[in-house]
PDB file of C-alpha atoms and ligand atoms in Angstrom:
ATOM      1  CA  UNK A 816       4.515  10.208   2.796  1.00  0.00           C
ATOM      2  CA  UNK A 817       3.094   8.010   0.240  1.00  0.00           C
ATOM      3  CA  UNK A 818       4.601   4.375  -0.075  1.00  0.00           C
ATOM      4  CA  UNK A 819       3.547   2.125  -3.137  1.00  0.00           C
ATOM      5  CA  UNK A 820       4.744  -1.430  -2.754  1.00  0.00           C
ATOM      6  CA  UNK A 821       4.274  -4.086  -5.176  1.00  0.00           C
ATOM      7  CA  UNK A 822       5.127  -7.805  -4.505  1.00  0.00           C
ATOM      8  CA  UNK A 823       5.621  -9.974  -7.781  1.00  0.00           C
ATOM      9  CA  UNK A 824       5.774 -13.358  -5.660  1.00  0.00           C
ATOM     10  CA  UNK A 825       3.037 -15.834  -6.391  1.00  0.00           C
ATOM     11  CA  UNK A 826       3.326 -16.743  -2.987  1.00  0.00           C
ATOM     12  CA  UNK A 827       1.966 -13.386  -2.135  1.00  0.00           C
ATOM     13  CA  UNK A 828       1.862 -12.860   1.668  1.00  0.00           C
ATOM     14  CA  UNK A 829       2.961 -16.207   2.527  1.00  0.00           C
ATOM     15  CA  UNK A 830       6.047 -16.247   0.735  1.00  0.00           C
ATOM     16  CA  UNK A 831       9.600 -15.738   1.704  1.00  0.00           C
ATOM     17  CA  UNK A 832       9.966 -12.326  -0.031  1.00  0.00           C
ATOM     18  CA  UNK A 833       6.836 -11.226   2.185  1.00  0.00           C
ATOM     19  CA  UNK A 834       8.915 -12.384   5.378  1.00  0.00           C
ATOM     20  CA  UNK A 835      11.201  -9.206   4.648  1.00  0.00           C
ATOM     21  CA  UNK A 836       8.785  -7.136   2.866  1.00  0.00           C
ATOM     22  CA  UNK A 837       6.049  -6.896   5.440  1.00  0.00           C
ATOM     23  CA  UNK A 838       8.294  -5.646   8.503  1.00  0.00           C
ATOM     24  CA  UNK A 839       9.968  -3.382   6.110  1.00  0.00           C
ATOM     25  CA  UNK A 840       6.433  -1.672   5.299  1.00  0.00           C
ATOM     26  CA  UNK A 841       5.386  -2.018   8.754  1.00  0.00           C
ATOM     27  CA  UNK A 842       8.416   0.159   9.880  1.00  0.00           C
ATOM     28  CA  UNK A 843       7.474   2.788   7.242  1.00  0.00           C
ATOM     29  CA  UNK A 844       3.898   2.719   8.662  1.00  0.00           C
ATOM     30  CA  UNK A 845       5.316   2.853  12.238  1.00  0.00           C
ATOM     31  CA  UNK A 846       7.047   6.062  11.088  1.00  0.00           C
ATOM     32  CA  UNK A 847       4.078   7.592   9.622  1.00  0.00           C
ATOM     33  CA  UNK A 848       4.234   6.623   5.963  1.00  0.00           C
ATOM     34  CA  UNK A 849       0.935   5.550   3.994  1.00  0.00           C
ATOM     35  CA  UNK A 850       1.470   2.281   2.764  1.00  0.00           C
ATOM     36  CA  UNK A 851      -0.207   0.649  -0.100  1.00  0.00           C
ATOM     37  CA  UNK A 852       0.513  -2.991  -0.943  1.00  0.00           C
ATOM     38  CA  UNK A 853      -0.556  -4.820  -4.141  1.00  0.00           C
ATOM     39  CA  UNK A 854       0.464  -8.387  -5.304  1.00  0.00           C
ATOM     40  CA  UNK A 855       0.839  -8.864  -9.346  1.00  0.00           C
ATOM     41  CA  UNK A 856      -1.149 -12.209  -8.679  1.00  0.00           C
ATOM     42  CA  UNK A 857      -4.220 -10.251  -7.867  1.00  0.00           C
ATOM     43  CA  UNK A 858      -3.663  -7.866 -10.630  1.00  0.00           C
ATOM     44  CA  UNK A 859      -4.658  -8.298 -14.231  1.00  0.00           C
ATOM     45  CA  UNK A 860      -1.940  -6.582 -16.331  1.00  0.00           C
ATOM     46  CA  UNK A 861      -0.988  -7.772 -19.657  1.00  0.00           C
ATOM     47  CA  UNK A 862       2.593  -7.382 -21.174  1.00  0.00           C
ATOM     48  CA  UNK A 863       3.417  -4.102 -23.074  1.00  0.00           C
ATOM     49  CA  UNK A 864       2.721  -4.420 -26.799  1.00  0.00           C
ATOM     50  CA  UNK A 865       5.472  -2.038 -27.669  1.00  0.00           C
ATOM     51  CA  UNK A 866       3.550   0.098 -30.081  1.00  0.00           C
ATOM     52  CA  UNK A 867       4.768   3.284 -28.297  1.00  0.00           C
ATOM     53  CA  UNK A 868       1.184   4.797 -28.729  1.00  0.00           C
ATOM     54  CA  UNK A 869       1.748   6.097 -25.033  1.00  0.00           C
ATOM     55  CA  UNK A 870       4.646   8.367 -26.550  1.00  0.00           C
ATOM     56  CA  UNK A 871       3.486   9.321 -29.847  1.00  0.00           C
ATOM     57  CA  UNK A 872      -0.155   8.821 -30.663  1.00  0.00           C
ATOM     58  CA  UNK A 873      -1.647   9.406 -27.122  1.00  0.00           C
ATOM     59  CA  UNK A 874       1.303  10.940 -24.929  1.00  0.00           C
ATOM     60  CA  UNK A 875       0.871   9.398 -21.295  1.00  0.00           C
ATOM     61  CA  UNK A 876      -1.986   7.237 -21.976  1.00  0.00           C
ATOM     62  CA  UNK A 877      -1.775   3.565 -22.510  1.00  0.00           C
ATOM     63  CA  UNK A 878      -4.219   1.848 -25.034  1.00  0.00           C
ATOM     64  CA  UNK A 879      -4.495  -1.373 -22.986  1.00  0.00           C
ATOM     65  CA  UNK A 880      -7.470  -1.397 -20.462  1.00  0.00           C
ATOM     66  CA  UNK A 881      -6.754  -3.395 -17.367  1.00  0.00           C
ATOM     67  CA  UNK A 882      -5.431  -2.878 -13.826  1.00  0.00           C
ATOM     68  CA  UNK A 883      -2.613  -0.552 -14.863  1.00  0.00           C
ATOM     69  CA  UNK A 884      -5.274   2.265 -15.402  1.00  0.00           C
ATOM     70  CA  UNK A 885      -5.723   2.202 -11.692  1.00  0.00           C
ATOM     71  CA  UNK A 886      -1.775   1.655 -10.846  1.00  0.00           C
ATOM     72  CA  UNK A 887      -0.288   4.391 -13.188  1.00  0.00           C
ATOM     73  CA  UNK A 888      -1.739   7.340 -10.976  1.00  0.00           C
ATOM     74  CA  UNK A 889      -0.374   5.537  -7.905  1.00  0.00           C
ATOM     75  CA  UNK A 890       3.074   5.097  -9.393  1.00  0.00           C
ATOM     76  CA  UNK A 891       3.253   8.491 -10.620  1.00  0.00           C
ATOM     77  CA  UNK A 892       2.032  10.009  -7.038  1.00  0.00           C
ATOM     78  CA  UNK A 893       4.251   7.797  -4.741  1.00  0.00           C
ATOM     79  CA  UNK A 894       7.123   9.151  -2.718  1.00  0.00           C
ATOM     80  CA  UNK A 895       8.684   5.538  -2.388  1.00  0.00           C
ATOM     81  CA  UNK A 896       8.009   2.679  -4.679  1.00  0.00           C
ATOM     82  CA  UNK A 897       9.165  -0.621  -3.356  1.00  0.00           C
ATOM     83  CA  UNK A 898       9.657  -3.483  -5.847  1.00  0.00           C
ATOM     84  CA  UNK A 899       9.498  -6.864  -4.228  1.00  0.00           C
ATOM     85  CA  UNK A 900      10.324 -10.154  -6.000  1.00  0.00           C
ATOM     86  CA  UNK A 901      11.731 -13.371  -5.408  1.00  0.00           C
ATOM     87  CA  UNK A 902      14.749 -14.408  -7.742  1.00  0.00           C
ATOM     88  CA  UNK A 903      13.498 -16.137 -10.705  1.00  0.00           C
ATOM     89  CA  UNK A 904      16.116 -17.276 -13.038  1.00  0.00           C
ATOM     90  CA  UNK A 905      18.429 -14.655 -12.038  1.00  0.00           C
ATOM     91  CA  UNK A 906      15.874 -11.660 -12.392  1.00  0.00           C
ATOM     92  CA  UNK A 907      12.459 -10.569 -11.256  1.00  0.00           C
ATOM     93  CA  UNK A 908       9.042 -12.441 -11.779  1.00  0.00           C
ATOM     94  CA  UNK A 909       7.605 -12.332 -15.210  1.00  0.00           C
ATOM     95  CA  UNK A 910       4.430 -10.596 -13.799  1.00  0.00           C
ATOM     96  CA  UNK A 911       6.520  -7.828 -12.104  1.00  0.00           C
ATOM     97  CA  UNK A 912       8.626  -7.194 -15.327  1.00  0.00           C
ATOM     98  CA  UNK A 913       5.466  -6.926 -17.266  1.00  0.00           C
ATOM     99  CA  UNK A 914       3.978  -4.283 -14.682  1.00  0.00           C
ATOM    100  CA  UNK A 915       7.116  -2.201 -14.870  1.00  0.00           C
ATOM    101  CA  UNK A 916       7.480  -2.141 -18.542  1.00  0.00           C
ATOM    102  CA  UNK A 917       3.723  -1.013 -18.713  1.00  0.00           C
ATOM    103  CA  UNK A 918       5.057   2.214 -16.882  1.00  0.00           C
ATOM    104  CA  UNK A 919       6.125   3.744 -20.143  1.00  0.00           C
ATOM    105  CA  UNK A 920       3.280   6.326 -20.320  1.00  0.00           C
ATOM    106  CA  UNK A 921       4.948   7.872 -17.096  1.00  0.00           C
ATOM    107  CA  UNK A 922       8.445   7.983 -18.452  1.00  0.00           C
ATOM    108  CA  UNK A 923       8.019  10.017 -21.871  1.00  0.00           C
ATOM    109  CA  UNK A 924      11.561  10.536 -23.421  1.00  0.00           C
ATOM    110  CA  UNK A 925      12.938  13.737 -22.642  1.00  0.00           C
ATOM    111  CA  UNK A 926       9.981  14.978 -19.966  1.00  0.00           C
ATOM    112  CA  UNK A 927      10.727  15.150 -16.319  1.00  0.00           C
ATOM    113  CA  UNK A 928       8.056  13.743 -13.887  1.00  0.00           C
ATOM    114  CA  UNK A 929       8.833  16.678 -11.891  1.00  0.00           C
ATOM    115  CA  UNK A 930       8.871  14.475  -8.694  1.00  0.00           C
ATOM    116  CA  UNK A 931      11.196  13.040  -6.526  1.00  0.00           C
ATOM    117  CA  UNK A 932      11.006   9.547  -6.015  1.00  0.00           C
ATOM    118  CA  UNK A 933      12.802   6.752  -3.833  1.00  0.00           C
ATOM    119  CA  UNK A 934      12.883   3.355  -5.060  1.00  0.00           C
ATOM    120  CA  UNK A 935      13.765   0.201  -3.073  1.00  0.00           C
ATOM    121  CA  UNK A 936      14.072  -3.254  -4.102  1.00  0.00           C
ATOM    122  CA  UNK A 937      13.165  -6.221  -1.742  1.00  0.00           C
ATOM    123  CA  UNK A 938      13.984  -9.618  -2.824  1.00  0.00           C
ATOM    124  CA  UNK A 939      14.539 -13.211  -1.631  1.00  0.00           C
ATOM    125  CA  UNK A 940      16.249 -16.396  -3.289  1.00  0.00           C
ATOM    126  CA  UNK A 941      17.021 -19.894  -2.655  1.00  0.00           C
ATOM    127  CA  UNK A 942      20.553 -20.019  -2.691  1.00  0.00           C
ATOM    128  CA  UNK A 943      22.850 -18.614  -0.020  1.00  0.00           C
ATOM    129  CA  UNK A 944      25.059 -16.481  -2.207  1.00  0.00           C
ATOM    130  CA  UNK A 945      24.141 -12.885  -2.259  1.00  0.00           C
ATOM    131  CA  UNK A 946      25.643 -12.835  -6.107  1.00  0.00           C
ATOM    132  CA  UNK A 947      22.339 -14.200  -6.899  1.00  0.00           C
ATOM    133  CA  UNK A 948      20.757 -10.729  -6.599  1.00  0.00           C
ATOM    134  CA  UNK A 949      23.316  -8.980  -8.804  1.00  0.00           C
ATOM    135  CA  UNK A 950      21.323  -8.864 -11.981  1.00  0.00           C
ATOM    136  CA  UNK A 951      18.463  -7.273 -10.207  1.00  0.00           C
ATOM    137  CA  UNK A 952      20.410  -4.669  -8.342  1.00  0.00           C
ATOM    138  CA  UNK A 953      22.056  -3.984 -11.892  1.00  0.00           C
ATOM    139  CA  UNK A 954      18.697  -3.473 -13.370  1.00  0.00           C
ATOM    140  CA  UNK A 955      17.185  -1.250 -10.672  1.00  0.00           C
ATOM    141  CA  UNK A 956      20.570   0.788 -10.643  1.00  0.00           C
ATOM    142  CA  UNK A 957      20.207   0.995 -14.607  1.00  0.00           C
ATOM    143  CA  UNK A 958      16.581   2.214 -14.581  1.00  0.00           C
ATOM    144  CA  UNK A 959      16.686   4.774 -11.911  1.00  0.00           C
ATOM    145  CA  UNK A 960      19.976   6.217 -13.124  1.00  0.00           C
ATOM    146  CA  UNK A 961      17.789   8.161 -15.611  1.00  0.00           C
ATOM    147  CA  UNK A 962      18.872  11.705 -16.743  1.00  0.00           C
ATOM    148  CA  UNK A 963      16.070  13.634 -15.166  1.00  0.00           C
ATOM    149  CA  UNK A 964      17.709  12.906 -11.933  1.00  0.00           C
ATOM    150  CA  UNK A 965      14.159  12.807 -10.023  1.00  0.00           C
ATOM    151  CA  UNK A 966      14.563   9.071  -8.975  1.00  0.00           C
ATOM    152  CA  UNK A 967      16.778   7.725  -6.594  1.00  0.00           C
ATOM    153  CA  UNK A 968      17.715   3.905  -5.913  1.00  0.00           C
ATOM    154  CA  UNK A 969      17.761   3.879  -2.266  1.00  0.00           C
ATOM    155  CA  UNK A 970      18.974   0.539  -1.761  1.00  0.00           C
ATOM    156  CA  UNK A 971      17.974  -3.386  -1.707  1.00  0.00           C
ATOM    157  CA  UNK A 972      16.889  -5.484   1.350  1.00  0.00           C
ATOM    158  CA  UNK A 973      18.177  -8.985   0.093  1.00  0.00           C
ATOM    159  CA  UNK A 974      17.543 -12.246   1.700  1.00  0.00           C
ATOM    160  CA  UNK A 975      19.747 -15.208   0.395  1.00  0.00           C
ATOM    161  CA  UNK A 976      18.828 -18.711   1.564  1.00  0.00           C
ATOM    162  CA  UNK A 977      15.290 -17.773   2.202  1.00  0.00           C
ATOM    163  CA  UNK A 978      13.940 -21.288   1.840  1.00  0.00           C
ATOM    164  CA  UNK A 979      16.078 -22.490   4.674  1.00  0.00           C
ATOM    165  CA  UNK A 980      15.317 -19.340   6.625  1.00  0.00           C
ATOM    166  CA  UNK A 981      11.706 -20.713   6.486  1.00  0.00           C
ATOM    167  CA  UNK A 982      12.900 -24.125   7.733  1.00  0.00           C
ATOM    168  CA  UNK A 983      14.823 -22.296  10.743  1.00  0.00           C
ATOM    169  CA  UNK A 984      11.328 -20.780  11.534  1.00  0.00           C
ATOM    170  CA  UNK A 985       9.961 -24.012  12.640  1.00  0.00           C
ATOM    171  CA  UNK A 986      12.908 -24.626  15.142  1.00  0.00           C
ATOM    172  CA  UNK A 987      15.548 -22.692  17.616  1.00  0.00           C
ATOM    173  CA  UNK A 988      16.637 -20.681  14.419  1.00  0.00           C
ATOM    174  CA  UNK A 989      13.465 -18.313  15.056  1.00  0.00           C
ATOM    175  CA  UNK A 990      15.545 -16.626  17.609  1.00  0.00           C
ATOM    176  CA  UNK A 991      18.255 -15.769  15.091  1.00  0.00           C
ATOM    177  CA  UNK A 992      15.608 -14.665  12.301  1.00  0.00           C
ATOM    178  CA  UNK A 993      14.285 -12.052  14.741  1.00  0.00           C
ATOM    179  CA  UNK A 994      17.253  -9.952  14.292  1.00  0.00           C
ATOM    180  CA  UNK A 995      16.999 -10.116  10.489  1.00  0.00           C
ATOM    181  CA  UNK A 996      13.106  -9.148  10.608  1.00  0.00           C
ATOM    182  CA  UNK A 997      13.786  -6.361  13.225  1.00  0.00           C
ATOM    183  CA  UNK A 998      16.352  -5.060  10.681  1.00  0.00           C
ATOM    184  CA  UNK A 999      14.047  -4.876   7.951  1.00  0.00           C
ATOM    185  CA  UNK A1000      11.555  -3.009  10.044  1.00  0.00           C
ATOM    186  CA  UNK A1001      14.495  -0.559  11.168  1.00  0.00           C
ATOM    187  CA  UNK A1002      15.298   0.021   7.317  1.00  0.00           C
ATOM    188  CA  UNK A1003      11.741   1.010   6.935  1.00  0.00           C
ATOM    189  CA  UNK A1004      11.786   3.515  10.000  1.00  0.00           C
ATOM    190  CA  UNK A1005      15.127   4.885   8.659  1.00  0.00           C
ATOM    191  CA  UNK A1006      13.900   5.368   5.065  1.00  0.00           C
ATOM    192  CA  UNK A1007      10.985   7.567   6.280  1.00  0.00           C
ATOM    193  CA  UNK A1008      12.580   9.482   9.171  1.00  0.00           C
ATOM    194  CA  UNK A1009      15.968   9.916   7.750  1.00  0.00           C
ATOM    195  CA  UNK A1010      15.583   9.723   3.831  1.00  0.00           C
ATOM    196  CA  UNK A1011      17.823   6.809   3.601  1.00  0.00           C
ATOM    197  CA  UNK A1012      18.766   3.367   4.814  1.00  0.00           C
ATOM    198  CA  UNK A1013      22.067   2.458   6.548  1.00  0.00           C
ATOM    199  CA  UNK A1014      24.667   0.227   5.212  1.00  0.00           C
ATOM    200  CA  UNK A1015      24.676  -1.775   8.469  1.00  0.00           C
ATOM    201  CA  UNK A1016      20.868  -2.387   8.347  1.00  0.00           C
ATOM    202  CA  UNK A1017      21.102  -3.764   5.090  1.00  0.00           C
ATOM    203  CA  UNK A1018      23.575  -6.082   5.865  1.00  0.00           C
ATOM    204  CA  UNK A1019      21.937  -7.333   8.652  1.00  0.00           C
ATOM    205  CA  UNK A1020      18.986  -8.274   6.605  1.00  0.00           C
ATOM    206  CA  UNK A1021      21.542 -10.361   4.253  1.00  0.00           C
ATOM    207  CA  UNK A1022      23.538 -11.860   6.920  1.00  0.00           C
ATOM    208  CA  UNK A1023      24.725 -15.399   6.758  1.00  0.00           C
ATOM    209  CA  UNK A1024      22.749 -17.724   8.846  1.00  0.00           C
ATOM    210  CA  UNK A1025      24.416 -21.132   8.215  1.00  0.00           C
ATOM    211  CA  UNK A1026      27.607 -22.567   7.187  1.00  0.00           C
ATOM    212  CA  UNK A1027      27.683 -23.781   3.549  1.00  0.00           C
ATOM    213  CA  UNK A1028      27.610 -27.242   4.944  1.00  0.00           C
ATOM    214  CA  UNK A1029      24.654 -26.437   7.097  1.00  0.00           C
ATOM    215  CA  UNK A1030      22.926 -24.733   4.275  1.00  0.00           C
ATOM    216  CA  UNK A1031      23.144 -27.785   2.091  1.00  0.00           C
ATOM    217  CA  UNK A1032      21.733 -30.048   4.657  1.00  0.00           C
ATOM    218  CA  UNK A1033      18.814 -28.013   5.219  1.00  0.00           C
ATOM    219  CA  UNK A1034      18.154 -27.376   1.689  1.00  0.00           C
ATOM    220  CA  UNK A1035      18.333 -31.323   1.274  1.00  0.00           C
ATOM    221  CA  UNK A1036      15.980 -31.710   4.096  1.00  0.00           C
ATOM    222  CA  UNK A1037      13.427 -29.192   2.693  1.00  0.00           C
ATOM    223  CA  UNK A1038      13.792 -30.906  -0.620  1.00  0.00           C
ATOM    224  CA  UNK A1039      12.900 -34.214   0.822  1.00  0.00           C
ATOM    225  CA  UNK A1040       9.891 -32.602   2.692  1.00  0.00           C
ATOM    226  CA  UNK A1041       8.685 -30.913  -0.279  1.00  0.00           C
ATOM    227  CA  UNK A1042       8.874 -34.212  -2.258  1.00  0.00           C
ATOM    228  CA  UNK A1043       6.934 -36.142   0.543  1.00  0.00           C
ATOM    229  CA  UNK A1044       4.308 -33.394   0.325  1.00  0.00           C
ATOM    230  CA  UNK A1045       3.971 -33.438  -3.356  1.00  0.00           C
ATOM    231  CA  UNK A1046       3.454 -37.458  -3.346  1.00  0.00           C
ATOM    232  CA  UNK A1047       0.828 -37.442  -0.482  1.00  0.00           C
TER     233      UNK A1047
HETATM  234  C1  FMN B 340      10.541 -20.657 -11.416  1.00  0.00           C
HETATM  235  C2  FMN B 340      11.753 -20.420 -10.259  1.00  0.00           C
HETATM  236  C3  FMN B 340      13.103 -19.820 -10.465  1.00  0.00           C
HETATM  237  C4  FMN B 340      13.706 -19.494  -9.502  1.00  0.00           C
HETATM  238  N1  FMN B 340      15.020 -19.254  -9.617  1.00  0.00           N
HETATM  239  C5  FMN B 340      15.942 -18.967  -8.807  1.00  0.00           C
HETATM  240  C6  FMN B 340      17.384 -18.565  -8.992  1.00  0.00           C
HETATM  241  O1  FMN B 340      17.693 -18.330 -10.112  1.00  0.00           O
HETATM  242  N2  FMN B 340      18.156 -18.226  -7.993  1.00  0.00           N
HETATM  243  C7  FMN B 340      17.823 -18.479  -6.564  1.00  0.00           C
HETATM  244  O2  FMN B 340      18.494 -18.509  -5.730  1.00  0.00           O
HETATM  245  N3  FMN B 340      16.525 -19.064  -6.233  1.00  0.00           N
HETATM  246  C8  FMN B 340      15.677 -19.055  -7.331  1.00  0.00           C
HETATM  247  N4  FMN B 340      14.401 -19.614  -7.122  1.00  0.00           N
HETATM  248  C9  FMN B 340      13.781 -19.773  -5.599  1.00  0.00           C
HETATM  249  C10 FMN B 340      13.172 -18.485  -4.873  1.00  0.00           C
HETATM  250  O3  FMN B 340      13.920 -17.380  -5.658  1.00  0.00           O
HETATM  251  C11 FMN B 340      13.170 -18.405  -3.660  1.00  0.00           C
HETATM  252  O4  FMN B 340      12.563 -19.701  -3.170  1.00  0.00           O
HETATM  253  C12 FMN B 340      12.267 -17.484  -2.964  1.00  0.00           C
HETATM  254  O5  FMN B 340      12.627 -17.166  -1.823  1.00  0.00           O
HETATM  255  C13 FMN B 340      10.875 -17.851  -3.217  1.00  0.00           C
HETATM  256  O6  FMN B 340       9.962 -16.488  -2.792  1.00  0.00           O
HETATM  257  P1  FMN B 340       8.608 -16.209  -2.424  1.00  0.00           P
HETATM  258  O7  FMN B 340       8.220 -17.376  -1.475  1.00  0.00           O
HETATM  259  O8  FMN B 340       8.202 -15.043  -2.084  1.00  0.00           O
HETATM  260  O9  FMN B 340       7.927 -16.503  -3.760  1.00  0.00           O
HETATM  261  C14 FMN B 340      13.555 -19.760  -7.999  1.00  0.00           C
HETATM  262  C15 FMN B 340      12.155 -20.366  -7.731  1.00  0.00           C
HETATM  263  C16 FMN B 340      11.289 -20.636  -8.853  1.00  0.00           C
HETATM  264  C17 FMN B 340      10.059 -21.313  -8.514  1.00  0.00           C
END
């Protein structure tokens, strides 16, 4: 099974999104999948210029020469595509959206790719309310409800309150967090072995760690620390 994961966080492997993405991919590897991981920050990918030449003038080919030339065949061949992004203003990050838009040569209207693919979203956000992810999940569902029926949205690993989670890792909270990372890993194993991820595992990844009061305290502490760091 070929897995292509793309992380749109500028923090790459040191970010909050990677805290969930990495064990998820690890679980898939353990179950035998071949995993390729890219960070948009390391890729040179410009925005789609919207001229539709990839549909009409040169069907299936993009006129822009950048890292998308390397990624398009990988996106076409993958059995599973994992889109990973922090929530930025109720959406995915700009570089990841640019990359998604540039897939147009693979999705020519009325043509079937002929390949069955599963798609997973991995996301983290600062606020503790999972409704923060609603626009991202809605977008994924809308994209992958394409009429050719070849792609299936297999679920989302969503981690709210992710900045507080990073704070908790420094203290006793690390024990509680273990179950979240383990659930992310289990989600990867399940997707490869069973072809789907159970609702229970997804719930565990998103589980509430702190009461609203505790969360606000932790968030304020983090802000203070960040201000101190910035003024050093
Ligand atoms: C420009 C910007 C916009 C953000 N917008 C939101 C938002 O709308 N909702 C939210 O809950 N968090 C928001 N955040 C916080 C990030 O989603 C959160 O810190 C995330 O876990 C960062 O992941 P990363 O470390 O992988 O980049 C925003 C952060 C930045 C820098």
